[in-house]
mmCIF file of C-alpha atoms and ligand atoms in Angstrom:
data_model
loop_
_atom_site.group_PDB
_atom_site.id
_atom_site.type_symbol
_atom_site.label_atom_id
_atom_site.label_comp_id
_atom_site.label_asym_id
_atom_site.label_seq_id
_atom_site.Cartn_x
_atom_site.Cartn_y
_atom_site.Cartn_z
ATOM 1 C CA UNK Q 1 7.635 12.287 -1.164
ATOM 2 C CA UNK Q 2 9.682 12.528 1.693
ATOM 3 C CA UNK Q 3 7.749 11.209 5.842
ATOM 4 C CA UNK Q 4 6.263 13.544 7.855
ATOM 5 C CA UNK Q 5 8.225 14.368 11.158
ATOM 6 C CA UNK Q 6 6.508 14.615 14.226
ATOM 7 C CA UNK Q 7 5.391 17.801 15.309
ATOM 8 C CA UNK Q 8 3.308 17.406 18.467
ATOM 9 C CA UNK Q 9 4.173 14.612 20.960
ATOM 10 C CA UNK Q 10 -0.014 14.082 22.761
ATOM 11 C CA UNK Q 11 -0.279 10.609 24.323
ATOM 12 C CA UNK Q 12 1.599 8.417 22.625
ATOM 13 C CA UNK Q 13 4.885 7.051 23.385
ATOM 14 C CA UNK Q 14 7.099 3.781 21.494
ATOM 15 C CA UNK Q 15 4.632 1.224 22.700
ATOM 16 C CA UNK Q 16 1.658 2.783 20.930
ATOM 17 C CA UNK Q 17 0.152 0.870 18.271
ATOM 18 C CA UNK Q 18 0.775 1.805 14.424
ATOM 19 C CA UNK Q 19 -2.284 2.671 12.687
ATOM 20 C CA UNK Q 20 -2.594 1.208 9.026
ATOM 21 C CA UNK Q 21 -5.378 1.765 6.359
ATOM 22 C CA UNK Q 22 -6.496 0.149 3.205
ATOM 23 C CA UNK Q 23 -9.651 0.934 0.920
ATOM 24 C CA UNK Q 24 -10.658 -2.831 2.187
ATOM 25 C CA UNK Q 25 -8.397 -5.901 2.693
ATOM 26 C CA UNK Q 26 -5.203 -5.318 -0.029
ATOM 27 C CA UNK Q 27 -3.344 -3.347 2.487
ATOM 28 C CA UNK Q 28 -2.931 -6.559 4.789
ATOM 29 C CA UNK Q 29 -0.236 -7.489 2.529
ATOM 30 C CA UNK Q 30 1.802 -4.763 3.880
ATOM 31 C CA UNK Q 31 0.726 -5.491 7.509
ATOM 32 C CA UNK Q 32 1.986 -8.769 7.270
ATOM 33 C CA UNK Q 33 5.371 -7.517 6.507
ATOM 34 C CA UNK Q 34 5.268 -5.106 9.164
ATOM 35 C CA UNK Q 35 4.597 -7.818 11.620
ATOM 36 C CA UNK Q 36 7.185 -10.135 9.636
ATOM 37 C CA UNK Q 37 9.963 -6.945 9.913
ATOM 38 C CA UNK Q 38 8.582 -5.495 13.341
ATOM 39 C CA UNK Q 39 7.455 -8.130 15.521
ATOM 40 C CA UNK Q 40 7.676 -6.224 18.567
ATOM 41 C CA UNK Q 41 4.886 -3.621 17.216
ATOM 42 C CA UNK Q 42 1.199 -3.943 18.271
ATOM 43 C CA UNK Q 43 -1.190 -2.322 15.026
ATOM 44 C CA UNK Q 44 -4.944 -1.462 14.374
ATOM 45 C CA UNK Q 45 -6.050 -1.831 11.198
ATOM 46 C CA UNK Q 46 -8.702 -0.082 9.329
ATOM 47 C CA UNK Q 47 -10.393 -1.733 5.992
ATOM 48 C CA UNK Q 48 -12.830 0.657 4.838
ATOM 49 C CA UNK Q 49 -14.597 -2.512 2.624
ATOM 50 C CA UNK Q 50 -17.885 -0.996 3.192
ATOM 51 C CA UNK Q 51 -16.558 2.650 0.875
ATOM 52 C CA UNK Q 52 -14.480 0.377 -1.709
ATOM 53 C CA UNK Q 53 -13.212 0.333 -4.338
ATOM 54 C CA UNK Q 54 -11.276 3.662 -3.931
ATOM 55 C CA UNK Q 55 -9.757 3.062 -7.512
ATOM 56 C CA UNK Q 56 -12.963 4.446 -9.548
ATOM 57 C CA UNK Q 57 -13.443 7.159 -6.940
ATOM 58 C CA UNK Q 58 -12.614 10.988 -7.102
ATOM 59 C CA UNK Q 59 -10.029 12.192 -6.099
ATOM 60 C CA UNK Q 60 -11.722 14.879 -3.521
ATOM 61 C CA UNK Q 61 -13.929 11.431 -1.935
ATOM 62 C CA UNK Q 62 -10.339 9.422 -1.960
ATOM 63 C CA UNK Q 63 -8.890 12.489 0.355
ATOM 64 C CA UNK Q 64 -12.380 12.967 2.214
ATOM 65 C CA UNK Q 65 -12.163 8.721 3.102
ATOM 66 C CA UNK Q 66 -8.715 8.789 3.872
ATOM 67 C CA UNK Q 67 -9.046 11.692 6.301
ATOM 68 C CA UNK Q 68 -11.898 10.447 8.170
ATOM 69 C CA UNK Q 69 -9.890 7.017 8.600
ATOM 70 C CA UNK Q 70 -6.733 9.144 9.405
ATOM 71 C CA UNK Q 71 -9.057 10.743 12.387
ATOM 72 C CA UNK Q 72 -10.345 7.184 13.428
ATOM 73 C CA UNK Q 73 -6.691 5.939 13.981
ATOM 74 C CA UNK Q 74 -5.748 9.117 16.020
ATOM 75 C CA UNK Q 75 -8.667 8.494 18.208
ATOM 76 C CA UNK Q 76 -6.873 4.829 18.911
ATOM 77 C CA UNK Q 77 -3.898 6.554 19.980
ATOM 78 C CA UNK Q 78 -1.384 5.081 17.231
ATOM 79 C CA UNK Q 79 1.793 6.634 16.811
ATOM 80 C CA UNK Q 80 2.405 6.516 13.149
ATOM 81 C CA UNK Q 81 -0.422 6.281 10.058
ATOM 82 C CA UNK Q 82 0.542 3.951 7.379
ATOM 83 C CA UNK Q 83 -1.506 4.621 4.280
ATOM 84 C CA UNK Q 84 -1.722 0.932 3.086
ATOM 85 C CA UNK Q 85 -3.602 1.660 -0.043
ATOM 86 C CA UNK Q 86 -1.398 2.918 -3.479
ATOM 87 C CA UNK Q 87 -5.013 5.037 -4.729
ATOM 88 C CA UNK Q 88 -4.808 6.797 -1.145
ATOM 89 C CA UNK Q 89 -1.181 7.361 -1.187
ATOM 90 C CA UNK Q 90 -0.973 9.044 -4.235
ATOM 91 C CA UNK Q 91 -4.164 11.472 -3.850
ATOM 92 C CA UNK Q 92 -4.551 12.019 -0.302
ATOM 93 C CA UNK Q 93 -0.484 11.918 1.335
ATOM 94 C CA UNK Q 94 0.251 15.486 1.097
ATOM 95 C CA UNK Q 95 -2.858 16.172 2.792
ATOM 96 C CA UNK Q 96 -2.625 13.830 5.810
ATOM 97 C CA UNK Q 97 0.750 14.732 6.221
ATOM 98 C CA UNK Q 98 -0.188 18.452 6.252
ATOM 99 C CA UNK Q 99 -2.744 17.556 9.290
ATOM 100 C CA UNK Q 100 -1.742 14.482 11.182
ATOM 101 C CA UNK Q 101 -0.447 14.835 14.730
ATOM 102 C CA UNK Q 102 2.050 11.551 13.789
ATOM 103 C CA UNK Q 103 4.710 10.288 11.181
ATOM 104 C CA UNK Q 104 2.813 9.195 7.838
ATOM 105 C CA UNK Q 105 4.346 6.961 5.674
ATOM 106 C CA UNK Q 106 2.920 6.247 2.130
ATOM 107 C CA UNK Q 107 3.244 3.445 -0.148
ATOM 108 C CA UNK Q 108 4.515 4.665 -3.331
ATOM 109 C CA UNK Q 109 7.806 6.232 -2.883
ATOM 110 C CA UNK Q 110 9.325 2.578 -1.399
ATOM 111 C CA UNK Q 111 8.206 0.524 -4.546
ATOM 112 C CA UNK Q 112 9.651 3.585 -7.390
ATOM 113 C CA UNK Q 113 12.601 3.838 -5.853
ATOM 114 C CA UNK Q 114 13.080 -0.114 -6.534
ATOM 115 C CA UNK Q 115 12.216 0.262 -10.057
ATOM 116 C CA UNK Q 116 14.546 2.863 -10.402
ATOM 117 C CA UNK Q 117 17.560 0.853 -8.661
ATOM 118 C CA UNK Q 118 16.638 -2.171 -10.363
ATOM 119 C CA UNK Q 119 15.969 -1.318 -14.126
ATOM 120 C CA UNK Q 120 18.489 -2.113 -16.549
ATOM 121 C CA UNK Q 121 16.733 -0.235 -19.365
ATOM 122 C CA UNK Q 122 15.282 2.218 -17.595
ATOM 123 C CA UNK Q 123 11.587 0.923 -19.049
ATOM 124 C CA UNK Q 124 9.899 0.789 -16.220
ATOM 125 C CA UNK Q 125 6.073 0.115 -16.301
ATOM 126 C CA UNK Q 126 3.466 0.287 -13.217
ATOM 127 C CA UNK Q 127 0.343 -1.376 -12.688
ATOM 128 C CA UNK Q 128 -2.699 0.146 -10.293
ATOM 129 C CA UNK Q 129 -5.895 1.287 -9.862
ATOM 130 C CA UNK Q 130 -7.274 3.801 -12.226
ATOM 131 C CA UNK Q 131 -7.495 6.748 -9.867
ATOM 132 C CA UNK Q 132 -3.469 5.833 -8.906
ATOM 133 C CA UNK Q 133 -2.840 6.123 -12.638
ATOM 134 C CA UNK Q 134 -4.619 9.143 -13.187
ATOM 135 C CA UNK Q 135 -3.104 11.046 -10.603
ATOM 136 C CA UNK Q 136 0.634 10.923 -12.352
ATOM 137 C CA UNK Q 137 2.195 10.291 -9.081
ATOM 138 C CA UNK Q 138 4.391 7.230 -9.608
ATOM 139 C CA UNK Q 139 5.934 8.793 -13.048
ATOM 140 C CA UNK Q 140 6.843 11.810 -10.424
ATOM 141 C CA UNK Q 141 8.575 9.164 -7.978
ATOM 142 C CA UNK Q 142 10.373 6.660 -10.184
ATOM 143 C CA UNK Q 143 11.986 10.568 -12.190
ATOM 144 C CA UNK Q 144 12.389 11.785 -7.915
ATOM 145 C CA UNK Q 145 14.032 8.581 -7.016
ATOM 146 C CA UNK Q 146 16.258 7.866 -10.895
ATOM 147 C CA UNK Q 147 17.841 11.523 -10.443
ATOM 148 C CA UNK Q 148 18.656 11.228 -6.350
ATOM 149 C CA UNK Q 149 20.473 7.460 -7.479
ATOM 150 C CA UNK Q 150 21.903 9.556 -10.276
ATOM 151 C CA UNK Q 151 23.248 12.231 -8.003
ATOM 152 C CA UNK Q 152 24.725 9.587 -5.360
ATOM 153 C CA UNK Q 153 26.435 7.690 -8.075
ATOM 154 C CA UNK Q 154 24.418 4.641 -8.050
ATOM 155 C CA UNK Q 155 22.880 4.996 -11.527
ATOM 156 C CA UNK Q 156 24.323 5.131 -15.232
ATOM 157 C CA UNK Q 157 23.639 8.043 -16.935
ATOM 158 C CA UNK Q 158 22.626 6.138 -19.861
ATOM 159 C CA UNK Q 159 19.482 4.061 -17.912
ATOM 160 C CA UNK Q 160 18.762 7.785 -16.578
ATOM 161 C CA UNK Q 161 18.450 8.913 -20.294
ATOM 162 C CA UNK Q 162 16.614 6.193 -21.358
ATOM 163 C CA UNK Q 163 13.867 6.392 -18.216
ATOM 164 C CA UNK Q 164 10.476 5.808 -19.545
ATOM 165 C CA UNK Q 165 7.478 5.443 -16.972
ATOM 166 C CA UNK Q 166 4.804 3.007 -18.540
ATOM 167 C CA UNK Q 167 1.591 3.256 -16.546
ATOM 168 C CA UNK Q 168 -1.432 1.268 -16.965
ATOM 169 C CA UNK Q 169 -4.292 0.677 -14.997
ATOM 170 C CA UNK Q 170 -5.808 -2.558 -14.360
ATOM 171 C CA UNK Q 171 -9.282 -2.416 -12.459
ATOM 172 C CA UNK Q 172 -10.073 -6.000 -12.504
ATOM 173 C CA UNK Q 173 -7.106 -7.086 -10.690
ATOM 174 C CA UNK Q 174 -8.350 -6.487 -7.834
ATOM 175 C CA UNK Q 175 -11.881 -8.150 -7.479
ATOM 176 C CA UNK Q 176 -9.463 -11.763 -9.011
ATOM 177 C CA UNK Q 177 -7.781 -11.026 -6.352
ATOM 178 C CA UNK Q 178 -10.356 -10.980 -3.639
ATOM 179 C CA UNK Q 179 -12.360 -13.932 -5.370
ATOM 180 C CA UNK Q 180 -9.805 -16.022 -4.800
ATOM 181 C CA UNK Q 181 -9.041 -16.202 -8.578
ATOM 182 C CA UNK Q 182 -5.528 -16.018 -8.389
ATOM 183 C CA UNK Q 183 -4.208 -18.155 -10.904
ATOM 184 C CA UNK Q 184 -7.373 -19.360 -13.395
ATOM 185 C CA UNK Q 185 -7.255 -19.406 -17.096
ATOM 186 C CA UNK Q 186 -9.867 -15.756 -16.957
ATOM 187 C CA UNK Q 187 -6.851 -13.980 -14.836
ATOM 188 C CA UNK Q 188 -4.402 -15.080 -17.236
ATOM 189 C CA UNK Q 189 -6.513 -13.848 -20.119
ATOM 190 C CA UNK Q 190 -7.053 -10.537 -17.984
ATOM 191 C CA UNK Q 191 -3.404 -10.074 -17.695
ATOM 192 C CA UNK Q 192 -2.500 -10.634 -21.311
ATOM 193 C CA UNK Q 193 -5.174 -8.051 -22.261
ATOM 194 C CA UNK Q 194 -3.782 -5.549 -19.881
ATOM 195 C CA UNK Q 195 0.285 -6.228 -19.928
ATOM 196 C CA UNK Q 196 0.616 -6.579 -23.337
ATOM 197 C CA UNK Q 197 1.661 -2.974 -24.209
ATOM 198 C CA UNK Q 198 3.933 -3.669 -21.370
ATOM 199 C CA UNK Q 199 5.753 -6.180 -22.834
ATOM 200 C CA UNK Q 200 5.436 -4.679 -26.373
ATOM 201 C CA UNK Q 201 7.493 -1.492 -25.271
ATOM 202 C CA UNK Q 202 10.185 -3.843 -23.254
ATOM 203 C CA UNK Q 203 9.381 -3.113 -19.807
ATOM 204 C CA UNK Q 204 12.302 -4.503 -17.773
ATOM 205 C CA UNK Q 205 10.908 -3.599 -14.132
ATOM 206 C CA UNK Q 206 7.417 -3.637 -13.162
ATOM 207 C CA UNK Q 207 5.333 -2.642 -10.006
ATOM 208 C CA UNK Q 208 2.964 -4.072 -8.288
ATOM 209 C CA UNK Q 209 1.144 -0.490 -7.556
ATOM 210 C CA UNK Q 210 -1.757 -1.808 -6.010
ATOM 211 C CA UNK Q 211 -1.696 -3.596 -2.593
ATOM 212 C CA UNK Q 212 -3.956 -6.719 -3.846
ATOM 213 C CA UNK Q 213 -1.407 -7.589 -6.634
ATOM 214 C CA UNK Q 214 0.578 -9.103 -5.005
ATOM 215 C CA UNK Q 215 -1.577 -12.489 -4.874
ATOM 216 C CA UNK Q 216 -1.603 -12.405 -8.555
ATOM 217 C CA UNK Q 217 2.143 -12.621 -8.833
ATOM 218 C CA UNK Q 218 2.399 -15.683 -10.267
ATOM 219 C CA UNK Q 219 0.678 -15.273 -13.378
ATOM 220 C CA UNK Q 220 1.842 -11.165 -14.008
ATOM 221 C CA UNK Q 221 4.893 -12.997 -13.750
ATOM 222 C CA UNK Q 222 4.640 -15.440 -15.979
ATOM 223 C CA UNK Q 223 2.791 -13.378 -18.634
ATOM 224 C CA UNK Q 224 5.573 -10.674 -18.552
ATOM 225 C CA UNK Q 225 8.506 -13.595 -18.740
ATOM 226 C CA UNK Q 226 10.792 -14.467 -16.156
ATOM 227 C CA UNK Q 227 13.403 -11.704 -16.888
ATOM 228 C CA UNK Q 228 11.057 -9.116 -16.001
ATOM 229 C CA UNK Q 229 11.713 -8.185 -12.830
ATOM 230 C CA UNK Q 230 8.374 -7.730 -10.342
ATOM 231 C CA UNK Q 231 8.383 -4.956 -7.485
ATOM 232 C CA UNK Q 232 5.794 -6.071 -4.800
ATOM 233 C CA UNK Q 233 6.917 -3.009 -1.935
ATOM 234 C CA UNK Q 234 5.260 -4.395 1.287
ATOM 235 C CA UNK Q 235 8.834 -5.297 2.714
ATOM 236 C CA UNK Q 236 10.386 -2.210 1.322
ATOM 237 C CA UNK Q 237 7.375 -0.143 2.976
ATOM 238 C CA UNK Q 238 8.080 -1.806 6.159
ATOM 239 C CA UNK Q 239 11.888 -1.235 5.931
ATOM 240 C CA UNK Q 240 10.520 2.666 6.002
ATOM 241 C CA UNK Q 241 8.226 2.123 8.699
ATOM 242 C CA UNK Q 242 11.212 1.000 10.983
ATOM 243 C CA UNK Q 243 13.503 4.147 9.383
ATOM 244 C CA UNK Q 244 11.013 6.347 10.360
ATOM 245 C CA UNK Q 245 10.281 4.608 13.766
ATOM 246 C CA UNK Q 246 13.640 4.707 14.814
ATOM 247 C CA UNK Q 247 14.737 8.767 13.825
ATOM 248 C CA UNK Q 248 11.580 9.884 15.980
ATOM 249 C CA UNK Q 249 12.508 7.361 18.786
ATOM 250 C CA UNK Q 250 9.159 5.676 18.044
ATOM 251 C CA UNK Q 251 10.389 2.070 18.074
ATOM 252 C CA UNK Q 252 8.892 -0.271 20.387
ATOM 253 C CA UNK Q 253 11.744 -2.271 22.166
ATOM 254 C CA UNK Q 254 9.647 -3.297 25.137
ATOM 255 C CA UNK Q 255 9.598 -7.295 25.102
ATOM 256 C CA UNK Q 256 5.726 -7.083 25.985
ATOM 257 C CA UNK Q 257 3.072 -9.449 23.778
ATOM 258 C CA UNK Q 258 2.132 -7.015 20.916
ATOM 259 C CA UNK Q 259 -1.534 -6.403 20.035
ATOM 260 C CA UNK Q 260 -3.664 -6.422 16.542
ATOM 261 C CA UNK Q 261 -6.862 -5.109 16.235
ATOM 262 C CA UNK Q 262 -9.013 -4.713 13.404
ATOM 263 C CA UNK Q 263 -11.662 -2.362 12.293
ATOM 264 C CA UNK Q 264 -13.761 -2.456 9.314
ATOM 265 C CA UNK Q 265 -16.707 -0.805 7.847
ATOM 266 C CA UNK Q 266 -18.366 -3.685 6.675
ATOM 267 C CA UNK Q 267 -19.706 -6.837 8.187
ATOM 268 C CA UNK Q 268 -16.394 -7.919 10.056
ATOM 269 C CA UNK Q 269 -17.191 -11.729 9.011
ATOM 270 C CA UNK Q 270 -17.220 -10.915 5.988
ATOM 271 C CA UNK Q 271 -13.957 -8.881 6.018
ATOM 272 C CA UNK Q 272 -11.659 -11.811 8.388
ATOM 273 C CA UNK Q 273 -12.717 -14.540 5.406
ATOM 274 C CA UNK Q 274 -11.785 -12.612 3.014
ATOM 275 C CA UNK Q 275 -8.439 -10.929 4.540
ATOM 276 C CA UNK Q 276 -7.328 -14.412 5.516
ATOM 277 C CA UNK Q 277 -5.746 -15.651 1.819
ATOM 278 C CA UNK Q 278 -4.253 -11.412 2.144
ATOM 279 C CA UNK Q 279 -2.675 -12.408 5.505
ATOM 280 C CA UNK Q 280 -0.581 -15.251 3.934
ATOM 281 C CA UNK Q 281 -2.234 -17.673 6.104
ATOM 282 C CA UNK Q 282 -3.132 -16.090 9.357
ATOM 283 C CA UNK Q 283 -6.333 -15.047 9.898
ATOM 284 C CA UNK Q 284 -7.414 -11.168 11.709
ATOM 285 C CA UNK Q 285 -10.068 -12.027 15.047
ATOM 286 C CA UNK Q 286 -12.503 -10.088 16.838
ATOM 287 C CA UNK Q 287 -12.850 -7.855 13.859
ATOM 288 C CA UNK Q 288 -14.945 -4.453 15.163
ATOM 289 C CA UNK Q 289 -17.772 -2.857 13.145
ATOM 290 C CA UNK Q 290 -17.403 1.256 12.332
ATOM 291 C CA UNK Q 291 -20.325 2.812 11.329
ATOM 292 C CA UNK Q 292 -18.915 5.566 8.503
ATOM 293 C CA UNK Q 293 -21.720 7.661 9.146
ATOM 294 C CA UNK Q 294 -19.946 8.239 12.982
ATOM 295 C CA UNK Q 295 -16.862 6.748 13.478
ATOM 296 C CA UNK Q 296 -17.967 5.032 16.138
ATOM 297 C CA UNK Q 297 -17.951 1.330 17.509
ATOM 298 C CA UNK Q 298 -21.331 -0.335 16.704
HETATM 299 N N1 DGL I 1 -5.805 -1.646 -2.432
HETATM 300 C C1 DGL I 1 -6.009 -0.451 -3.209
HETATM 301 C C2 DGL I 1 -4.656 0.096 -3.731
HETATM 302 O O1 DGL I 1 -3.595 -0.295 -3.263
HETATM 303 C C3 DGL I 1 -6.940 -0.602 -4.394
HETATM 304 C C4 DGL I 1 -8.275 -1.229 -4.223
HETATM 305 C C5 DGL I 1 -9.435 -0.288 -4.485
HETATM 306 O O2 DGL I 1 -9.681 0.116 -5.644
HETATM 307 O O3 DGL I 1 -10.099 0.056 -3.505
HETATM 308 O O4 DGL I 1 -4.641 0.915 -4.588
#
């Protein structure tokens, strides 16, 4: 998957917000490392909680959502789209690449190409939604990202030869995740259910390919054994976020207050409790309402 350039400069300039998107409130784990890497950049975030989950939807609704979102953010003038969501990424990227006005940046590339340079065995096993898993596209980007480390030297051949893509999907992750349920004995029992053939076919490198599993780190963690090493790719997603900011002159180096704004398409009360424990602490105000029927501010 390689970013989108720019092709059509409207009204946006560096001090534009970024626009970021989630099926609900997982993707605030990767805003708050984009405001913990980019301080200086103001962001509007979309949730669409009142659509979720995107993980048991099709794959034409997943591209239909994401589009209509992708639309939404244009219409707040944002300078970049960050698909925040791993089930959007991997079925609707090509697509909002092919039509957005602005840089896109997914979420899926960032966290395979740390599996790839971190293996040691070259077992590498992913965890995500079931839609993610059934569209094949992190196998594709952990093979992409093995044979460009191959070709620049930075892999042994041997690991290469030995690559083996584990994926399994894990749909009630998520909803632990947003009850709060992070570390209980039923999440533990969840996770040994689900990571056991994992573990069985000695996965070295894992990732975290959904962007709610992150809060259940401790126990995947524990369940897999300390040696296994976890890939949660909200800092590696900003690191690309900044790449791409700075090769289309997009960075914001103005020293003015940035701004966050938040959108959702469910009750926004609803959505800033909830997003809170997501946010690592801080908590998202004046949350707006969007009506999916319009798009518009109700
Ligand atoms: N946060 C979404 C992801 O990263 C999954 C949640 C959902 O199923 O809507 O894949």
């Amino acid at each position: 998957m390689t970013d989108k350039a720019i092709t059509s400069l409207t009204d946006i300039n560096s001090t534009s917000p970024i626009g970021i998107f989630d099926s609900g409130i997982g993707g605030m784990t990767v805003l708050k490392e984009i405001w913990n890497t980019l301080p200086g950049e103001s962001t509007v975030y979309f949730g669409d909680s009142g659509r979720q989950p995107y993980g048991s939807k099709s794959h034409d609704t997943i591209v239909k959502y994401s589009t209509e979102i992708m639309r939404f953010l244009e219409s707040k003038h944002v300078k970049m789209i960050v698909i925040a969501c791993n089930t959007a990424s991997s079925h609707a990227y090509d697509t909002l690449c092919r039509i957005s006005k602005v840089p896109v940046v997914e979420v899926i590339s960032p966290g395979a190409r740390q599996a790839a340079m971190r293996t040691r065995n070259g077992k590498i096993g992913i965890i995500a939604t079931r839609a993610t898993v059934s569209s094949g596209v992190y196998g594709g980007a952990v093979v992409e990202a093995a044979n460009q480390l191959m070709t620049a030297g930075k892999m042994d051949a041997d690991v290469l030869q030995n690559l083996e893509v584990r994926e399994v999907a894990c749909p009630l992750f998520a909803s632990l995740a947003e009850e709060g349920w992070w570390n209980t004995p039923v999440t533990r029992m969840v996770a040994e259910t689900y990571l056991q053939p994992l573990k069985d076919s000695c996965t070295d490198t894992l990732v975290l390919g959904c962007t709610h599993y992150p809060l259940l780190y401790d126990v995947i963690s524990d369940v897999m054994g300390k040696e296994t090493i976890l890939i949660d790719s909200g800092s590696s997603v900003a690191e690309r976020v900044r790449e791409v900011l700075i090769k289309d002159h997009l960075l914001n180096e103005a020293s003015a207050q940035p701004a966050y704004h938040f959108y959702t398409s469910d009750d926004p009360q609803m959505f800033e409790n909830m997003a809170a424990p997501f946010l690592g602490g801080g908590r998202p105000k004046g949350t707006c309402h969007i009506s999916t029927d319009s798009f518009r501010e109700e």
